[in-house]
C-alpha atoms as an extended CHARMM CRD file, in Angstrom:
* protein
*
       135  EXT
         1         1  PRO       CA              9.3730000000       54.4640000000       83.8210000000  PROA      1               0.0000000000
         2         2  TRP       CA              7.4810000000       53.8930000000       80.5930000000  PROA      2               0.0000000000
         3         3  TYR       CA              4.8900000000       51.7040000000       82.3870000000  PROA      3               0.0000000000
         4         4  ILE       CA              3.8360000000       54.3660000000       84.9170000000  PROA      4               0.0000000000
         5         5  ALA       CA              0.1880000000       53.9670000000       83.8010000000  PROA      5               0.0000000000
         6         6  GLY       CA              0.3580000000       50.2380000000       84.5230000000  PROA      6               0.0000000000
         7         7  LEU       CA              0.3330000000       47.0950000000       82.3960000000  PROA      7               0.0000000000
         8         8  HSD       CA             -2.2130000000       44.4390000000       81.5980000000  PROA      8               0.0000000000
         9         9  PHE       CA             -1.5230000000       40.7780000000       82.3050000000  PROA      9               0.0000000000
        10        10  GLU       CA             -3.6850000000       37.7060000000       82.8250000000  PROA      10              0.0000000000
        11        11  CYS       CA             -2.0300000000       34.3030000000       83.0950000000  PROA      11              0.0000000000
        12        12  THR       CA             -3.5810000000       31.9160000000       80.5660000000  PROA      12              0.0000000000
        13        13  GLN       CA             -1.6600000000       28.9710000000       82.0620000000  PROA      13              0.0000000000
        14        14  CYS       CA             -0.3520000000       28.1310000000       78.5900000000  PROA      14              0.0000000000
        15        15  GLY       CA              3.0290000000       27.0230000000       79.9650000000  PROA      15              0.0000000000
        16        16  ASN       CA              4.9870000000       29.0580000000       77.3940000000  PROA      16              0.0000000000
        17        17  CYS       CA              7.0070000000       30.7990000000       80.1100000000  PROA      17              0.0000000000
        18        18  CYS       CA              8.0540000000       27.3410000000       81.3640000000  PROA      18              0.0000000000
        19        19  SER       CA              9.0690000000       25.8470000000       78.0560000000  PROA      19              0.0000000000
        20        20  GLY       CA             11.8760000000       25.8660000000       75.5050000000  PROA      20              0.0000000000
        21        21  PRO       CA             13.1460000000       25.8840000000       72.8920000000  PROA      21              0.0000000000
        22        22  GLU       CA             15.9210000000       27.8590000000       74.5960000000  PROA      22              0.0000000000
        23        23  GLU       CA             17.6330000000       26.6050000000       77.7170000000  PROA      23              0.0000000000
        24        24  GLY       CA             16.8200000000       28.6770000000       80.7750000000  PROA      24              0.0000000000
        25        25  VAL       CA             17.5340000000       28.9760000000       84.4440000000  PROA      25              0.0000000000
        26        26  ILE       CA             14.8000000000       28.6570000000       87.0580000000  PROA      26              0.0000000000
        27        27  TRP       CA             16.3700000000       29.9970000000       90.2460000000  PROA      27              0.0000000000
        28        28  ILE       CA             15.1560000000       28.5010000000       93.5080000000  PROA      28              0.0000000000
        29        29  SER       CA             16.2200000000       29.6030000000       96.9950000000  PROA      29              0.0000000000
        30        30  LYS       CA             16.9190000000       27.4240000000      100.0380000000  PROA      30              0.0000000000
        31        31  SER       CA             13.5840000000       28.2820000000      101.6510000000  PROA      31              0.0000000000
        32        32  GLN       CA             11.7850000000       27.5310000000       98.3840000000  PROA      32              0.0000000000
        33        33  ILE       CA             13.6350000000       24.1990000000       98.1460000000  PROA      33              0.0000000000
        34        34  ASN       CA             12.3840000000       23.3500000000      101.6400000000  PROA      34              0.0000000000
        35        35  ARG       CA              8.7930000000       24.1980000000      100.6380000000  PROA      35              0.0000000000
        36        36  LEU       CA              9.1750000000       22.1390000000       97.4640000000  PROA      36              0.0000000000
        37        37  ALA       CA             10.4710000000       19.1570000000       99.4500000000  PROA      37              0.0000000000
        38        38  ASP       CA              7.4990000000       19.3710000000      101.8480000000  PROA      38              0.0000000000
        39        39  PHE       CA              5.0920000000       19.7000000000       98.9240000000  PROA      39              0.0000000000
        40        40  LEU       CA              6.5730000000       16.6600000000       97.1370000000  PROA      40              0.0000000000
        41        41  GLY       CA              6.9000000000       14.6330000000      100.3330000000  PROA      41              0.0000000000
        42        42  GLN       CA             10.6210000000       14.1930000000       99.7100000000  PROA      42              0.0000000000
        43        43  SER       CA             13.7500000000       15.0180000000      101.6390000000  PROA      43              0.0000000000
        44        44  VAL       CA             15.6370000000       18.1760000000      100.7150000000  PROA      44              0.0000000000
        45        45  GLU       CA             18.5500000000       15.9490000000       99.6930000000  PROA      45              0.0000000000
        46        46  ASP       CA             16.3230000000       13.9410000000       97.3290000000  PROA      46              0.0000000000
        47        47  VAL       CA             14.8510000000       17.1140000000       95.8280000000  PROA      47              0.0000000000
        48        48  ARG       CA             18.3450000000       18.4590000000       95.2120000000  PROA      48              0.0000000000
        49        49  LYS       CA             19.4330000000       15.2010000000       93.5380000000  PROA      49              0.0000000000
        50        50  LYS       CA             16.3090000000       14.5760000000       91.4540000000  PROA      50              0.0000000000
        51        51  HSD       CA             15.0240000000       18.0130000000       90.5350000000  PROA      51              0.0000000000
        52        52  LEU       CA             17.7850000000       20.6260000000       90.8390000000  PROA      52              0.0000000000
        53        53  ARG       CA             21.1110000000       21.5190000000       89.2870000000  PROA      53              0.0000000000
        54        54  LYS       CA             23.8850000000       23.6160000000       90.7860000000  PROA      54              0.0000000000
        55        55  PHE       CA             25.1590000000       26.8920000000       89.3420000000  PROA      55              0.0000000000
        56        56  GLY       CA             28.0060000000       27.9060000000       91.6240000000  PROA      56              0.0000000000
        57        57  PHE       CA             26.3480000000       28.5180000000       94.9800000000  PROA      57              0.0000000000
        58        58  ARG       CA             22.8440000000       28.7180000000       93.5210000000  PROA      58              0.0000000000
        59        59  CYS       CA             20.3250000000       26.1160000000       92.3670000000  PROA      59              0.0000000000
        60        60  SER       CA             18.0090000000       25.9220000000       89.3920000000  PROA      60              0.0000000000
        61        61  ILE       CA             15.1720000000       23.5420000000       88.6410000000  PROA      61              0.0000000000
        62        62  LYS       CA             16.1860000000       21.0390000000       85.9910000000  PROA      62              0.0000000000
        63        63  GLU       CA             14.8170000000       21.1350000000       82.4870000000  PROA      63              0.0000000000
        64        64  ASN       CA             13.9030000000       18.3400000000       80.1190000000  PROA      64              0.0000000000
        65        65  PRO       CA             17.1290000000       17.8370000000       78.1290000000  PROA      65              0.0000000000
        66        66  HSD       CA             15.2570000000       17.4690000000       74.8320000000  PROA      66              0.0000000000
        67        67  THR       CA             12.5260000000       20.1230000000       75.0230000000  PROA      67              0.0000000000
        68        68  LYS       CA             14.1960000000       22.5190000000       77.5050000000  PROA      68              0.0000000000
        69        69  ASP       CA             10.8450000000       22.6380000000       79.3510000000  PROA      69              0.0000000000
        70        70  CYS       CA             10.8580000000       22.8680000000       83.1380000000  PROA      70              0.0000000000
        71        71  ILE       CA             10.6430000000       19.3260000000       84.5040000000  PROA      71              0.0000000000
        72        72  PHE       CA              7.5540000000       20.3490000000       86.4720000000  PROA      72              0.0000000000
        73        73  LEU       CA              5.6640000000       21.3890000000       83.3190000000  PROA      73              0.0000000000
        74        74  VAL       CA              3.4120000000       18.3770000000       82.8620000000  PROA      74              0.0000000000
        75        75  GLY       CA              0.2920000000       17.2940000000       81.0490000000  PROA      75              0.0000000000
        76        76  ILE       CA             -2.7870000000       18.2970000000       83.0580000000  PROA      76              0.0000000000
        77        77  LYS       CA             -6.3280000000       17.9140000000       81.6900000000  PROA      77              0.0000000000
        78        78  GLY       CA             -5.1960000000       17.7750000000       78.0730000000  PROA      78              0.0000000000
        79        79  SER       CA             -2.8500000000       20.7540000000       78.2620000000  PROA      79              0.0000000000
        80        80  LYS       CA              0.3590000000       21.7420000000       80.0080000000  PROA      80              0.0000000000
        81        81  GLY       CA              0.4060000000       22.8560000000       83.6100000000  PROA      81              0.0000000000
        82        82  CYS       CA              2.7160000000       23.3260000000       86.5730000000  PROA      82              0.0000000000
        83        83  ALA       CA              2.9150000000       20.3290000000       88.8870000000  PROA      83              0.0000000000
        84        84  ILE       CA              4.2340000000       22.5640000000       91.6950000000  PROA      84              0.0000000000
        85        85  TYR       CA              2.1350000000       25.6760000000       91.0570000000  PROA      85              0.0000000000
        86        86  ASP       CA              1.3160000000       26.2800000000       94.7280000000  PROA      86              0.0000000000
        87        87  VAL       CA              5.0150000000       26.2920000000       95.6990000000  PROA      87              0.0000000000
        88        88  ARG       CA              6.5840000000       27.5600000000       92.4710000000  PROA      88              0.0000000000
        89        89  PRO       CA              9.7080000000       29.6990000000       92.8940000000  PROA      89              0.0000000000
        90        90  THR       CA              9.5960000000       33.4910000000       93.0970000000  PROA      90              0.0000000000
        91        91  GLN       CA             10.9940000000       33.7290000000       89.5650000000  PROA      91              0.0000000000
        92        92  CYS       CA              7.8740000000       31.9480000000       88.3090000000  PROA      92              0.0000000000
        93        93  ARG       CA              5.5290000000       33.9540000000       90.5540000000  PROA      93              0.0000000000
        94        94  THR       CA              6.8140000000       37.2900000000       89.2660000000  PROA      94              0.0000000000
        95        95  TRP       CA              6.5330000000       36.5580000000       85.5260000000  PROA      95              0.0000000000
        96        96  PRO       CA              6.1690000000       38.6720000000       83.3690000000  PROA      96              0.0000000000
        97        97  PHE       CA              7.1950000000       41.5710000000       85.6170000000  PROA      97              0.0000000000
        98        98  TRP       CA             10.9050000000       40.8320000000       85.3240000000  PROA      98              0.0000000000
        99        99  PRO       CA             13.3700000000       43.7240000000       84.9470000000  PROA      99              0.0000000000
       100       100  SER       CA             14.4150000000       42.3390000000       81.5450000000  PROA      100             0.0000000000
       101       101  ASN       CA             10.8140000000       42.5880000000       80.2960000000  PROA      101             0.0000000000
       102       102  LEU       CA             10.2960000000       46.0400000000       81.7950000000  PROA      102             0.0000000000
       103       103  ARG       CA             13.3390000000       47.7940000000       80.3510000000  PROA      103             0.0000000000
       104       104  SER       CA             11.3480000000       49.1710000000       77.4270000000  PROA      104             0.0000000000
       105       105  PRO       CA              8.0510000000       48.8040000000       75.5790000000  PROA      105             0.0000000000
       106       106  ASP       CA              9.9330000000       46.7920000000       72.9510000000  PROA      106             0.0000000000
       107       107  ASP       CA             11.1810000000       44.3160000000       75.5820000000  PROA      107             0.0000000000
       108       108  TRP       CA              7.6400000000       44.0080000000       76.9890000000  PROA      108             0.0000000000
       109       109  ASN       CA              6.1770000000       43.4160000000       73.5420000000  PROA      109             0.0000000000
       110       110  ARG       CA              8.8970000000       40.8740000000       72.7190000000  PROA      110             0.0000000000
       111       111  ALA       CA              7.8410000000       38.9190000000       75.8090000000  PROA      111             0.0000000000
       112       112  ALA       CA              4.2110000000       39.2450000000       74.6460000000  PROA      112             0.0000000000
       113       113  GLN       CA              5.0970000000       37.3690000000       71.4510000000  PROA      113             0.0000000000
       114       114  LYS       CA              5.6620000000       34.2600000000       73.5810000000  PROA      114             0.0000000000
       115       115  CYS       CA              3.1210000000       34.9750000000       76.3360000000  PROA      115             0.0000000000
       116       116  PRO       CA             -0.5370000000       35.3250000000       75.2670000000  PROA      116             0.0000000000
       117       117  GLY       CA             -1.4820000000       36.8330000000       78.6510000000  PROA      117             0.0000000000
       118       118  ILE       CA              0.6430000000       39.9640000000       78.2680000000  PROA      118             0.0000000000
       119       119  ASN       CA             -1.3880000000       43.0590000000       77.3110000000  PROA      119             0.0000000000
       120       120  LYS       CA             -4.6320000000       41.2990000000       78.2490000000  PROA      120             0.0000000000
       121       121  GLY       CA             -6.7480000000       41.0310000000       81.3680000000  PROA      121             0.0000000000
       122       122  LYS       CA             -6.1150000000       42.7020000000       84.7050000000  PROA      122             0.0000000000
       123       123  LEU       CA             -4.4470000000       46.0870000000       84.8560000000  PROA      123             0.0000000000
       124       124  TYR       CA             -1.5060000000       46.0310000000       87.2570000000  PROA      124             0.0000000000
       125       125  THR       CA             -0.7210000000       49.4910000000       88.6010000000  PROA      125             0.0000000000
       126       126  PHE       CA              2.8040000000       50.8530000000       88.6620000000  PROA      126             0.0000000000
       127       127  ASP       CA              2.9220000000       50.3100000000       92.4350000000  PROA      127             0.0000000000
       128       128  GLU       CA              1.7600000000       46.6820000000       92.0940000000  PROA      128             0.0000000000
       129       129  ILE       CA              4.4070000000       46.0210000000       89.4250000000  PROA      129             0.0000000000
       130       130  GLU       CA              7.1420000000       47.5560000000       91.5800000000  PROA      130             0.0000000000
       131       131  LYS       CA              6.0560000000       45.4040000000       94.5400000000  PROA      131             0.0000000000
       132       132  ILE       CA              6.1070000000       42.2420000000       92.3890000000  PROA      132             0.0000000000
       133       133  LYS       CA              9.5510000000       43.1350000000       91.0250000000  PROA      133             0.0000000000
       134       134  LYS       CA             10.9230000000       43.2930000000       94.5820000000  PROA      134             0.0000000000
       135       135  MET       CA              9.6550000000       39.8380000000       95.6350000000  PROA      135             0.0000000000
């Protein structure tokens, strides 16, 4: 792969990966729903009703209908932050090392236009990236 020498990434916690303007899908598994329910102190049923939407047999975290931001992207200390950071879904944990961003240097650099942490900070080795991709 083109990223055999590794890639730099350092999360700036800007919230751009969690926000619109496009609508997105934030996949969340059953075990992650259970962790989210425990974290929020709510029943799984309440979490499903209040915070999730169904896509066939899968679930996604809801988005703000106006901004298309994840509903858990909230104001924290004067900026945006994740209200469920400690239990965020795998999809969130693996950003920006998604297959769609790793197809080519152009795809990676397109993602960097929205994410100020791409191409900065820590060098992730090829092996680390492959491990993250498989989470």
